[in-house]
Coordinates of N, CA and C and ligand atoms in Angstrom, one line a residue:
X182 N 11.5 0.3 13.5 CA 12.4 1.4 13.1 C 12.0 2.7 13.8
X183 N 12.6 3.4 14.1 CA 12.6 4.8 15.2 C 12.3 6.0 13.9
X184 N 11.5 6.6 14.1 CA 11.3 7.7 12.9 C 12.2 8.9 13.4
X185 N 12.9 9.4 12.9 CA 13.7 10.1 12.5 C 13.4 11.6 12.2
X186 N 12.9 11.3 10.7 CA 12.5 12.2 10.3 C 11.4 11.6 8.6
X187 N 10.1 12.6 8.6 CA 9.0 11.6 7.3 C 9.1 12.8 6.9
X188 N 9.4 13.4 5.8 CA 9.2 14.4 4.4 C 8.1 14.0 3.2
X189 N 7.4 14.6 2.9 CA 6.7 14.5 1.7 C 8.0 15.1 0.8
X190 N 8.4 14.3 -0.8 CA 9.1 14.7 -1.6 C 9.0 14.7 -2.5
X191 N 8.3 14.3 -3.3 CA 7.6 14.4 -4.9 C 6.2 13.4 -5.4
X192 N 5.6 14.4 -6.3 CA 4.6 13.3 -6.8 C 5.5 12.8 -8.3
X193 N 5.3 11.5 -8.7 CA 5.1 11.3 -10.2 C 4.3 11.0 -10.9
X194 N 4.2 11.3 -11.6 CA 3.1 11.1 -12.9 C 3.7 9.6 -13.3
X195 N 4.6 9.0 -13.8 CA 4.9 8.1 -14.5 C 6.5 7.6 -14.0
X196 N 7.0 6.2 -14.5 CA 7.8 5.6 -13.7 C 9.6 6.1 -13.7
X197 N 9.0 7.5 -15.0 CA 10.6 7.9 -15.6 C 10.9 9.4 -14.3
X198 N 9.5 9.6 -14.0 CA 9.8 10.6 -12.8 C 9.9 10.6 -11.3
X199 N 10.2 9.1 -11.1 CA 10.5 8.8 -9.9 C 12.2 9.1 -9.4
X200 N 12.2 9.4 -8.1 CA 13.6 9.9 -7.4 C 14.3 8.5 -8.6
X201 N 15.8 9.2 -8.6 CA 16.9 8.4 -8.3 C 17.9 7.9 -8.0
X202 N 17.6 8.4 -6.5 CA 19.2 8.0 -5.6 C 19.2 6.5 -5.0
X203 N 18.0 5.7 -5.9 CA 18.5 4.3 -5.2 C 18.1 4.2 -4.1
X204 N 17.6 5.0 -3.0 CA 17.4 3.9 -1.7 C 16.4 3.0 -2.0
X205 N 16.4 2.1 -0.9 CA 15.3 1.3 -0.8 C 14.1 2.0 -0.9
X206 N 12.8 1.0 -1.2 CA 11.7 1.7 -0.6 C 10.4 0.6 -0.8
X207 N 9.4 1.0 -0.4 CA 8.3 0.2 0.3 C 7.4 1.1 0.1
X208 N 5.9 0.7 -0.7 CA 5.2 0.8 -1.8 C 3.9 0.4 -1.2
X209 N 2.3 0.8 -1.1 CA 1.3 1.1 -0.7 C 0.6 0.7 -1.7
X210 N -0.2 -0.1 -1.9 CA -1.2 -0.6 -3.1 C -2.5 -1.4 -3.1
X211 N -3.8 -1.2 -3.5 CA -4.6 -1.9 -3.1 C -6.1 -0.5 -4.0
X212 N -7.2 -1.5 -3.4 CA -8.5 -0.6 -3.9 C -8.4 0.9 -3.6
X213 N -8.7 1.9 -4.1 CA -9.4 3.4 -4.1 C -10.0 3.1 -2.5
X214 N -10.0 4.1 -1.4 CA -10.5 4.2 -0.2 C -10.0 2.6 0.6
X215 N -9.5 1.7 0.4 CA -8.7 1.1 1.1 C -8.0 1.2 2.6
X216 N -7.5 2.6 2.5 CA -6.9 3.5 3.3 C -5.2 3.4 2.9
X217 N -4.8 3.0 2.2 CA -3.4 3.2 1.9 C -2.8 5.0 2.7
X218 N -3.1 5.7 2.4 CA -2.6 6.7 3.1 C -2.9 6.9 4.0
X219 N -4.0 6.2 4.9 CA -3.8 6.7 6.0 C -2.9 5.6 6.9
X220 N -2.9 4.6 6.5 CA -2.2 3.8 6.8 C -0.5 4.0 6.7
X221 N -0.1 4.6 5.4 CA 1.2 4.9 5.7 C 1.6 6.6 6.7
X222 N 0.2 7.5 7.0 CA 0.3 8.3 8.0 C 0.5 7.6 9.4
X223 N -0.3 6.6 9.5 CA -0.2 5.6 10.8 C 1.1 5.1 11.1
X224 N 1.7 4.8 10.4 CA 3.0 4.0 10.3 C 4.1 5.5 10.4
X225 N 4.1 6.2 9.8 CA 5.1 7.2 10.6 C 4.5 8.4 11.4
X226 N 3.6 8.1 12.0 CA 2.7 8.8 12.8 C 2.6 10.5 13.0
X227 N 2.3 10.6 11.3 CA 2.5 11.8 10.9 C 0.9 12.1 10.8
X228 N 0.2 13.3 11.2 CA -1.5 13.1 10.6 C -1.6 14.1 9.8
X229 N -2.4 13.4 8.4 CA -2.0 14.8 7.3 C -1.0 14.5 6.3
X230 N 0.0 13.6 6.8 CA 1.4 14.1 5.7 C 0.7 13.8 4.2
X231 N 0.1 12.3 4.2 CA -0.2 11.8 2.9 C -1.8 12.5 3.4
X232 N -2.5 12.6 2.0 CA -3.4 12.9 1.9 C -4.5 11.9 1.6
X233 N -5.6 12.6 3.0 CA -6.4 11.4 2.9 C -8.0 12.0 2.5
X234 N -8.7 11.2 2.1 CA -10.4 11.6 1.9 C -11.2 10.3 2.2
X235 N -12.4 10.6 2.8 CA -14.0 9.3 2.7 C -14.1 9.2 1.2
X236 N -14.0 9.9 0.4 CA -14.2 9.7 -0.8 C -13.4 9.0 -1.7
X237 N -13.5 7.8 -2.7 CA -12.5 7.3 -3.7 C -11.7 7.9 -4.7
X238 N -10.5 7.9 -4.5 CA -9.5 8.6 -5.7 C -9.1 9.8 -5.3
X239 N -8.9 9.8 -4.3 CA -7.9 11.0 -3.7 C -6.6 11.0 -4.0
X240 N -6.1 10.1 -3.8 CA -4.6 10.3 -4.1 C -4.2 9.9 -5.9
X241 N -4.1 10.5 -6.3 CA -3.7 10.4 -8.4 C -2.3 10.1 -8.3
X242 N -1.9 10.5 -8.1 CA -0.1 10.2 -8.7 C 1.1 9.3 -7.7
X243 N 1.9 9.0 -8.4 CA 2.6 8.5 -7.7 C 3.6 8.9 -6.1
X244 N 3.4 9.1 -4.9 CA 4.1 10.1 -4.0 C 5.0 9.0 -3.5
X245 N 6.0 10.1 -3.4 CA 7.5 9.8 -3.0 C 7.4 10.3 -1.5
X246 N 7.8 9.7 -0.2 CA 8.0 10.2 1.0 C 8.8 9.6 1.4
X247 N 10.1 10.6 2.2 CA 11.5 10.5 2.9 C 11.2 9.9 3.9
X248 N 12.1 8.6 4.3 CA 11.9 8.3 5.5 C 13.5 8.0 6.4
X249 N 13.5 8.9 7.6 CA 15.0 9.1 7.6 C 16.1 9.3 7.1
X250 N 16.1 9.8 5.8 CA 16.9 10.4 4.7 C 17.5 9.0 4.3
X251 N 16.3 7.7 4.3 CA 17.6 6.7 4.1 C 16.5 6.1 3.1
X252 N 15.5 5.8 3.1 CA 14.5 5.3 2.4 C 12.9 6.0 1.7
X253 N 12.6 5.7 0.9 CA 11.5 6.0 0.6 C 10.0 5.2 1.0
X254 N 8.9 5.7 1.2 CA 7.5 5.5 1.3 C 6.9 5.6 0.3
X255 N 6.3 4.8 -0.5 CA 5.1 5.3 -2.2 C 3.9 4.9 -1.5
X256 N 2.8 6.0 -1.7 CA 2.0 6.2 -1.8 C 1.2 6.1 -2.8
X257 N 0.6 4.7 -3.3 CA 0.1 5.2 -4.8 C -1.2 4.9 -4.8
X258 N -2.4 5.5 -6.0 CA -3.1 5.6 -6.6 C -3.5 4.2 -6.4
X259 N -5.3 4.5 -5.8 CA -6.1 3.5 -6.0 C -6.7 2.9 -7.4
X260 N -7.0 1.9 -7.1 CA -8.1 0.9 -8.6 C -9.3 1.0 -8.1
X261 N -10.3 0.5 -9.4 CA -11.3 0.2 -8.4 C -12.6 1.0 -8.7
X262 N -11.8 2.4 -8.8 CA -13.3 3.9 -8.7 C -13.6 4.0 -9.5
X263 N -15.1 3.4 -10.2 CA -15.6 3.7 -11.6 C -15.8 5.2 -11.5
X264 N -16.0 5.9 -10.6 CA -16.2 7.2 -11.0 C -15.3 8.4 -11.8
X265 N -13.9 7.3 -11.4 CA -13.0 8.3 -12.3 C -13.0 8.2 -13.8
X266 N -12.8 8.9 -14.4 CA -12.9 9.2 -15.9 C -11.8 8.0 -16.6
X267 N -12.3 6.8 -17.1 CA -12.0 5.3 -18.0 C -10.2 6.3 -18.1
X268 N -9.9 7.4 -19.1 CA -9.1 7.6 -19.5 C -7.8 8.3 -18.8
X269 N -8.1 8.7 -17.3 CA -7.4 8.7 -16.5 C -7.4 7.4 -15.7
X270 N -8.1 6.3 -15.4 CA -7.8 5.3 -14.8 C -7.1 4.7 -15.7
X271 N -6.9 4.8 -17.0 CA -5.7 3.8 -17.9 C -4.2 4.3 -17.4
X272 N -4.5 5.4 -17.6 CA -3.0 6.5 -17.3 C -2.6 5.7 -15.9
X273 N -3.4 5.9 -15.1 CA -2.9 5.5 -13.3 C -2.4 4.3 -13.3
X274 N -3.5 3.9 -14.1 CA -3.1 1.9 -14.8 C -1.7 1.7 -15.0
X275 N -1.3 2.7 -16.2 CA -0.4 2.0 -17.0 C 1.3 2.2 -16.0
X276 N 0.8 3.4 -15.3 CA 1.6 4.1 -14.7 C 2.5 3.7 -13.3
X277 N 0.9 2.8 -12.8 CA 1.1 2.1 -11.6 C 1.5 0.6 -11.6
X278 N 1.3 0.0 -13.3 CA 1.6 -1.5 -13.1 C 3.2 -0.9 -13.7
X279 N 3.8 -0.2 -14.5 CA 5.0 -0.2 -14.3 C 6.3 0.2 -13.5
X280 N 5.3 0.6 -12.8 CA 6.3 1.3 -11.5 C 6.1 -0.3 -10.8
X281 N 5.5 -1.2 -10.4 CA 5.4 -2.2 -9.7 C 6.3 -3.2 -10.9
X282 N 6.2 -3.4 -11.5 CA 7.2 -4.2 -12.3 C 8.3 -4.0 -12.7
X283 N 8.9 -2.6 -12.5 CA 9.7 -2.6 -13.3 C 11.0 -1.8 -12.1
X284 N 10.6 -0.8 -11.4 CA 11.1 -0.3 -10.2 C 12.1 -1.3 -9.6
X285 N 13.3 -1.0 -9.8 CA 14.5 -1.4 -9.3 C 14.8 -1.6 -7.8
X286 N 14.4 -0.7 -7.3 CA 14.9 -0.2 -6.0 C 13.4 -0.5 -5.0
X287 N 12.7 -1.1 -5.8 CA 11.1 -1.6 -4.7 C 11.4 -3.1 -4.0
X288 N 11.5 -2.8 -2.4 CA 11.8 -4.0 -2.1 C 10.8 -4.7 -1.4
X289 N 9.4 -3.9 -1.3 CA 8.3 -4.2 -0.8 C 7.2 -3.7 -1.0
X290 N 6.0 -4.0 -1.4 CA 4.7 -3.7 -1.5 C 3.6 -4.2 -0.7
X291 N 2.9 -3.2 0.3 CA 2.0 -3.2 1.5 C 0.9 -3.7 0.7
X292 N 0.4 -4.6 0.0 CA -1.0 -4.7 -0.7 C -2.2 -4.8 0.4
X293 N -2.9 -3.8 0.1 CA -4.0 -3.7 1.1 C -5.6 -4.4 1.0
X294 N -6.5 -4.9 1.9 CA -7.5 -5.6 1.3 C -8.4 -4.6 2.5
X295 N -9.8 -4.3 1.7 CA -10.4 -3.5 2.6 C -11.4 -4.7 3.6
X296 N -11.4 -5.4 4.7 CA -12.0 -6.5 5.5 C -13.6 -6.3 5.7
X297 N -13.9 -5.5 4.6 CA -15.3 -5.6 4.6 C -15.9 -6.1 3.8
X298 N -15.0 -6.1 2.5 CA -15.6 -6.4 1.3 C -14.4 -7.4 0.7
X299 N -15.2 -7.9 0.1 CA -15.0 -9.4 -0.4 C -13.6 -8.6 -1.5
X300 N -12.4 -9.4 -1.7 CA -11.6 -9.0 -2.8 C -11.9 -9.1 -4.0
X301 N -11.1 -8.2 -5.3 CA -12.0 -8.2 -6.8 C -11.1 -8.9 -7.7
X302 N -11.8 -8.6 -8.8 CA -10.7 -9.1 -9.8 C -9.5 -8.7 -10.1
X303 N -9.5 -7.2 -9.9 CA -8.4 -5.9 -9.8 C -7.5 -6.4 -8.1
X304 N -8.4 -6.9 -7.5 CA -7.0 -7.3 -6.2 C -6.6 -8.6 -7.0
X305 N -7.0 -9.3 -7.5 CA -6.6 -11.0 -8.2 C -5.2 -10.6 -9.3
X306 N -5.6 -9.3 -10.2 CA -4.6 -8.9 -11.0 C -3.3 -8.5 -10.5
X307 N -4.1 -7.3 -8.9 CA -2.5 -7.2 -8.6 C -1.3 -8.2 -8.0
X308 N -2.2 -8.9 -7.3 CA -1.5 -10.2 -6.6 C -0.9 -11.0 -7.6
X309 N -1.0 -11.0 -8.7 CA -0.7 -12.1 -9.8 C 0.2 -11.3 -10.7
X310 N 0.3 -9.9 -10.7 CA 1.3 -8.8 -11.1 C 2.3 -9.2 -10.2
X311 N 2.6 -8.5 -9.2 CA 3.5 -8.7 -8.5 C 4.5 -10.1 -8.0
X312 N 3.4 -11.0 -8.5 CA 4.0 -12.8 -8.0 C 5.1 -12.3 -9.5
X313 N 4.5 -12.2 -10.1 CA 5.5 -12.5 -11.8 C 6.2 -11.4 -11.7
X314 N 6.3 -10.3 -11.3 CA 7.3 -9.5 -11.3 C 8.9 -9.7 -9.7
X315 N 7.8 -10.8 -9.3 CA 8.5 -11.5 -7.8 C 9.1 -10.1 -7.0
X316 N 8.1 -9.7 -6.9 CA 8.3 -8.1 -5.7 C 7.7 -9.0 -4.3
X317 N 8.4 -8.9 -3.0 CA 8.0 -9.4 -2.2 C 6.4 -8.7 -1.9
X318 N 5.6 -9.2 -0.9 CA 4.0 -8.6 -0.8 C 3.7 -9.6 0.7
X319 N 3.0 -8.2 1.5 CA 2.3 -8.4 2.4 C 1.1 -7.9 2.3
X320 N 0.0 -9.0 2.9 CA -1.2 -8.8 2.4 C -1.7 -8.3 4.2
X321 N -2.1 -6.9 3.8 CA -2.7 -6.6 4.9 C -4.7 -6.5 5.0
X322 N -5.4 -6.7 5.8 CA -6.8 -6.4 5.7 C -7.0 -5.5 6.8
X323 N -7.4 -4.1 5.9 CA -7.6 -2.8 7.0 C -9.0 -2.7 7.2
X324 N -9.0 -1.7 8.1 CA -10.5 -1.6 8.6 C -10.9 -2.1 10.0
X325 N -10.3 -3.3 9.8 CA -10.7 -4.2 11.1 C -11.2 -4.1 12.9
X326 N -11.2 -2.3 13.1 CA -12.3 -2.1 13.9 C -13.3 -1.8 13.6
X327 N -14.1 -2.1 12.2 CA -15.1 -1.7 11.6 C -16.1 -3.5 12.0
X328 N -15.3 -4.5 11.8 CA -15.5 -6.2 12.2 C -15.8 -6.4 13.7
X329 N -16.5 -7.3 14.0 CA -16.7 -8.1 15.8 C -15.7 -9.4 14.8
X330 N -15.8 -10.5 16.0 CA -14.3 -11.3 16.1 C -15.0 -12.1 15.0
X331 N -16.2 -12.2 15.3 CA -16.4 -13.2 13.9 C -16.6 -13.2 12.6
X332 N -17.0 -11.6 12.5 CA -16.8 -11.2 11.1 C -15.2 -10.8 10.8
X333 N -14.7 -10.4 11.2 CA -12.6 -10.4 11.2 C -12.8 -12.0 10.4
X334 N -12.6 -12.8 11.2 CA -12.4 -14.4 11.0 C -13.3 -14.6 9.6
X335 N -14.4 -14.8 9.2 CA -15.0 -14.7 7.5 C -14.2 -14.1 7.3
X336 N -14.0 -12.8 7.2 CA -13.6 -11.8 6.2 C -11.9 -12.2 5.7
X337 N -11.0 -13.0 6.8 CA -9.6 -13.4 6.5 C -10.2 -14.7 5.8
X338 N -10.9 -15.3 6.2 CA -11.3 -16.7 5.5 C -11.7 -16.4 3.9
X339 N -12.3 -15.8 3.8 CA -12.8 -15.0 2.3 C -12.0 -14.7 1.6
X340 N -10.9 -14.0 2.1 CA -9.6 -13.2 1.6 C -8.9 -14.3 0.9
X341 N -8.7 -15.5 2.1 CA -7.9 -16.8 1.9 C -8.5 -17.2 0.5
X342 N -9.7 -17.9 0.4 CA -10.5 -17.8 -0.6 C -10.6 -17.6 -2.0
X343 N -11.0 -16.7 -1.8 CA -10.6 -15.5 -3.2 C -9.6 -15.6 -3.7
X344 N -8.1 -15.0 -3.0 CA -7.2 -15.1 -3.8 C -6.3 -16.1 -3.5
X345 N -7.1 -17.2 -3.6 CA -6.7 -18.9 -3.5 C -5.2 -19.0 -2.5
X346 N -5.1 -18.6 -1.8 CA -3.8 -18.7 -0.8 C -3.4 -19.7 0.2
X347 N -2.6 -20.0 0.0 CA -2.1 -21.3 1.2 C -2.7 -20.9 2.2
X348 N -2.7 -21.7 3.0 CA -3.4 -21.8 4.5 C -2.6 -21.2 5.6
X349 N -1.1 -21.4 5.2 CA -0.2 -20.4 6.0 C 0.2 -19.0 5.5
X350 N -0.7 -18.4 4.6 CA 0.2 -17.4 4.3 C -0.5 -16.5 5.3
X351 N 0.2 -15.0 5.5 CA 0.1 -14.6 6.2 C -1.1 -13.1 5.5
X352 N -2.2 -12.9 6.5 CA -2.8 -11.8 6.3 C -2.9 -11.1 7.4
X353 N -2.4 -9.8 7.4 CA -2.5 -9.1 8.7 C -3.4 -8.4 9.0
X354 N -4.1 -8.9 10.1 CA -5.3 -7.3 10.6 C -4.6 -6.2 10.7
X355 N -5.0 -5.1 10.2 CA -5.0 -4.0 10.5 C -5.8 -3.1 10.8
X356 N -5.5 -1.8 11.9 CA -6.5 -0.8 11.7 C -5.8 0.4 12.2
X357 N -6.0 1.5 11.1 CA -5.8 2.7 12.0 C -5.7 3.2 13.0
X358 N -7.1 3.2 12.7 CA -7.9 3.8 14.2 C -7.4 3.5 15.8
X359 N -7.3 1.7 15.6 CA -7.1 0.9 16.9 C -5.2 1.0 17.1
X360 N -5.0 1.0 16.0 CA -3.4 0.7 15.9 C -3.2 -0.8 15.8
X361 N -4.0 -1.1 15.4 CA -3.8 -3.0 15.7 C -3.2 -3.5 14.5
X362 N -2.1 -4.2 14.8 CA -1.4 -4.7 13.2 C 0.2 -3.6 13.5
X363 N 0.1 -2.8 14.1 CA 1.3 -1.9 13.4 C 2.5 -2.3 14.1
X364 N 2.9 -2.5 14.8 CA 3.9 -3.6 15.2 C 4.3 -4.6 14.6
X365 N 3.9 -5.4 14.0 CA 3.9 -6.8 13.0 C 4.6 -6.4 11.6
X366 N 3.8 -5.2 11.0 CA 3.7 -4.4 10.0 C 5.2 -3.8 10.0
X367 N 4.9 -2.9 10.8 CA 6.6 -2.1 10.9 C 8.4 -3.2 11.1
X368 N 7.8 -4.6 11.9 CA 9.1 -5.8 11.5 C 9.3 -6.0 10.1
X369 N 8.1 -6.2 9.4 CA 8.1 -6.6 7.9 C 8.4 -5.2 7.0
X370 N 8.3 -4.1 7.4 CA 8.9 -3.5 6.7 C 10.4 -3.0 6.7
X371 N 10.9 -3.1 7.9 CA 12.1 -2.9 8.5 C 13.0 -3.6 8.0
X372 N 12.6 -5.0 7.6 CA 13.4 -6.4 7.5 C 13.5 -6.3 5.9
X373 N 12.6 -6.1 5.7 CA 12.5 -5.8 3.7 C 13.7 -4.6 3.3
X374 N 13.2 -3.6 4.2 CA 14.0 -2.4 3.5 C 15.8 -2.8 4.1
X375 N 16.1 -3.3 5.5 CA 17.6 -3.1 5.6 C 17.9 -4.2 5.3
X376 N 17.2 -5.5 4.8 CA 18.3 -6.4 4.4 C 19.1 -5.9 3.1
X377 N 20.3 -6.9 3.4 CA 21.4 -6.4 2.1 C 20.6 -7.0 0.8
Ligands
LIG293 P1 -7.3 6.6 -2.5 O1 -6.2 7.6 -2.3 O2 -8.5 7.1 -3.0 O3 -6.8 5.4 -3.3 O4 -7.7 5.9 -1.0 P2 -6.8 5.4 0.1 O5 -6.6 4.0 0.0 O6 -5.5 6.2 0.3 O7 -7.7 5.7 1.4 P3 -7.6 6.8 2.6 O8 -6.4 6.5 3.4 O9 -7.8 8.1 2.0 O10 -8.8 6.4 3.5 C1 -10.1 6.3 3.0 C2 -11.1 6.4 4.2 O11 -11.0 5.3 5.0 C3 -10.9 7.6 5.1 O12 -12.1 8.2 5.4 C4 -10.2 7.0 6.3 O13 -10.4 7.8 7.5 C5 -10.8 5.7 6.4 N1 -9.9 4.7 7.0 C6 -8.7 4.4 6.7 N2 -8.1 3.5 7.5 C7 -9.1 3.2 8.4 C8 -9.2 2.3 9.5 O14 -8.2 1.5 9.8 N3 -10.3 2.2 10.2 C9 -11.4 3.0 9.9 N4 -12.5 2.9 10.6 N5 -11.4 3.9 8.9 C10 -10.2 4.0 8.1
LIG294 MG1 -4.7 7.7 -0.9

């Protein structure tokens, strides 16, 4: 997809204050520090637009970003950070699994796995959220110039693993940094958002 034009356009707190014009859109999800946002800065090769930190729980709310005046980008809120306060991680909780289940207009979720660390029970939940809400998912593993070729290879084997996955399914390297993965990435999201 040719970028156009990427707008930052709203955060939400909860699934009643999300836009309503219906476009499509395509959804960011996975561990606290993961890289979700930088990852969707990577992808519309904006630096800065979404907000990023080394630190866990940077991003709280739900963000809405324009893509081409035709679709949206979500940027949401990591799991994961015991450091955040139990009673705002319920809030992001309750906030984030209904927006994933219930979100009309979501035709894809980027689920992210960080390739260093082994997946949790909170990536097992989301993956098993999403199957039963039948939201399509691509399972990306970022980081991946942080790995040599044989730790990459464990770390997808692990992934497979963990969250018991067919042998064909597909897990994508990614990385920021290198750009590796973003071509592959940007077909599957293209294909998600303009089918009818
Ligand atoms: P929360 O908003 O807290 O949920 O985190 P997030 O998933 O949005 O992570 P964020 O994009 O803020 O990135 C966290 C850290 O990981 C930052 O220091 C990034 O620079 C770093 N990072 C993200 N992607 C990559 C990558 O592909 N390679 C490397 N080496 N570092 C990365
Ligand atoms: Mg973030």
């Amino acid at each position: 997809m040719k970028i156009s034009s990427a707008t930052f356009v709203k955060s939400a707190l909860e699934l009643k204050d999300c836009p309503r014009d219906r476009r499509p859109e395509c959804a960011f999800a996975g561990r606290s520090n993961v890289g979700k946002s930088t990852l969707l800065n990577t992808l519309l090769n904006v630096r800065g637009l979404a907000k990023t930190s080394k630190t866990p729980g940077k991003t709280q709310t739900l963000n809405f970003f324009d893509v081409n005046r035709r679709y949206y980008f979500v940027d949401l809120p990591g799991y994961g950070y015991a450091k955040v306060p139990l009673s705002l991680q319920q809030t992001w909780g309750e906030a984030v699994t209904a927006y994933l289940s219930q979100r009309e207009t979501l035709r894809l979720v980027v689920h992210l796995l960080d390739s260093r660390h082994a997946p949790t029970g909170q990536d097992e939940d989301l993956l098993n959220l999403l199957e039963e809400a039948r939201v399509p998912t691509v399972l990306v593993a970022t980081k991946v110039d942080k790995l040599s070729k044989s730790e990459r290879d464990a770390s997808l084997a692990r992934i497979r693993g963990k969250l018991e996955l067919d042998d064909d399914a597909l897990i994508l390297p990614f990385s920021s940094l290198t750009k590796e993965g973003l071509g592959p990435l940007w077909r599957i999201i293209t294909e998600s958002l303009t089918v009818k």
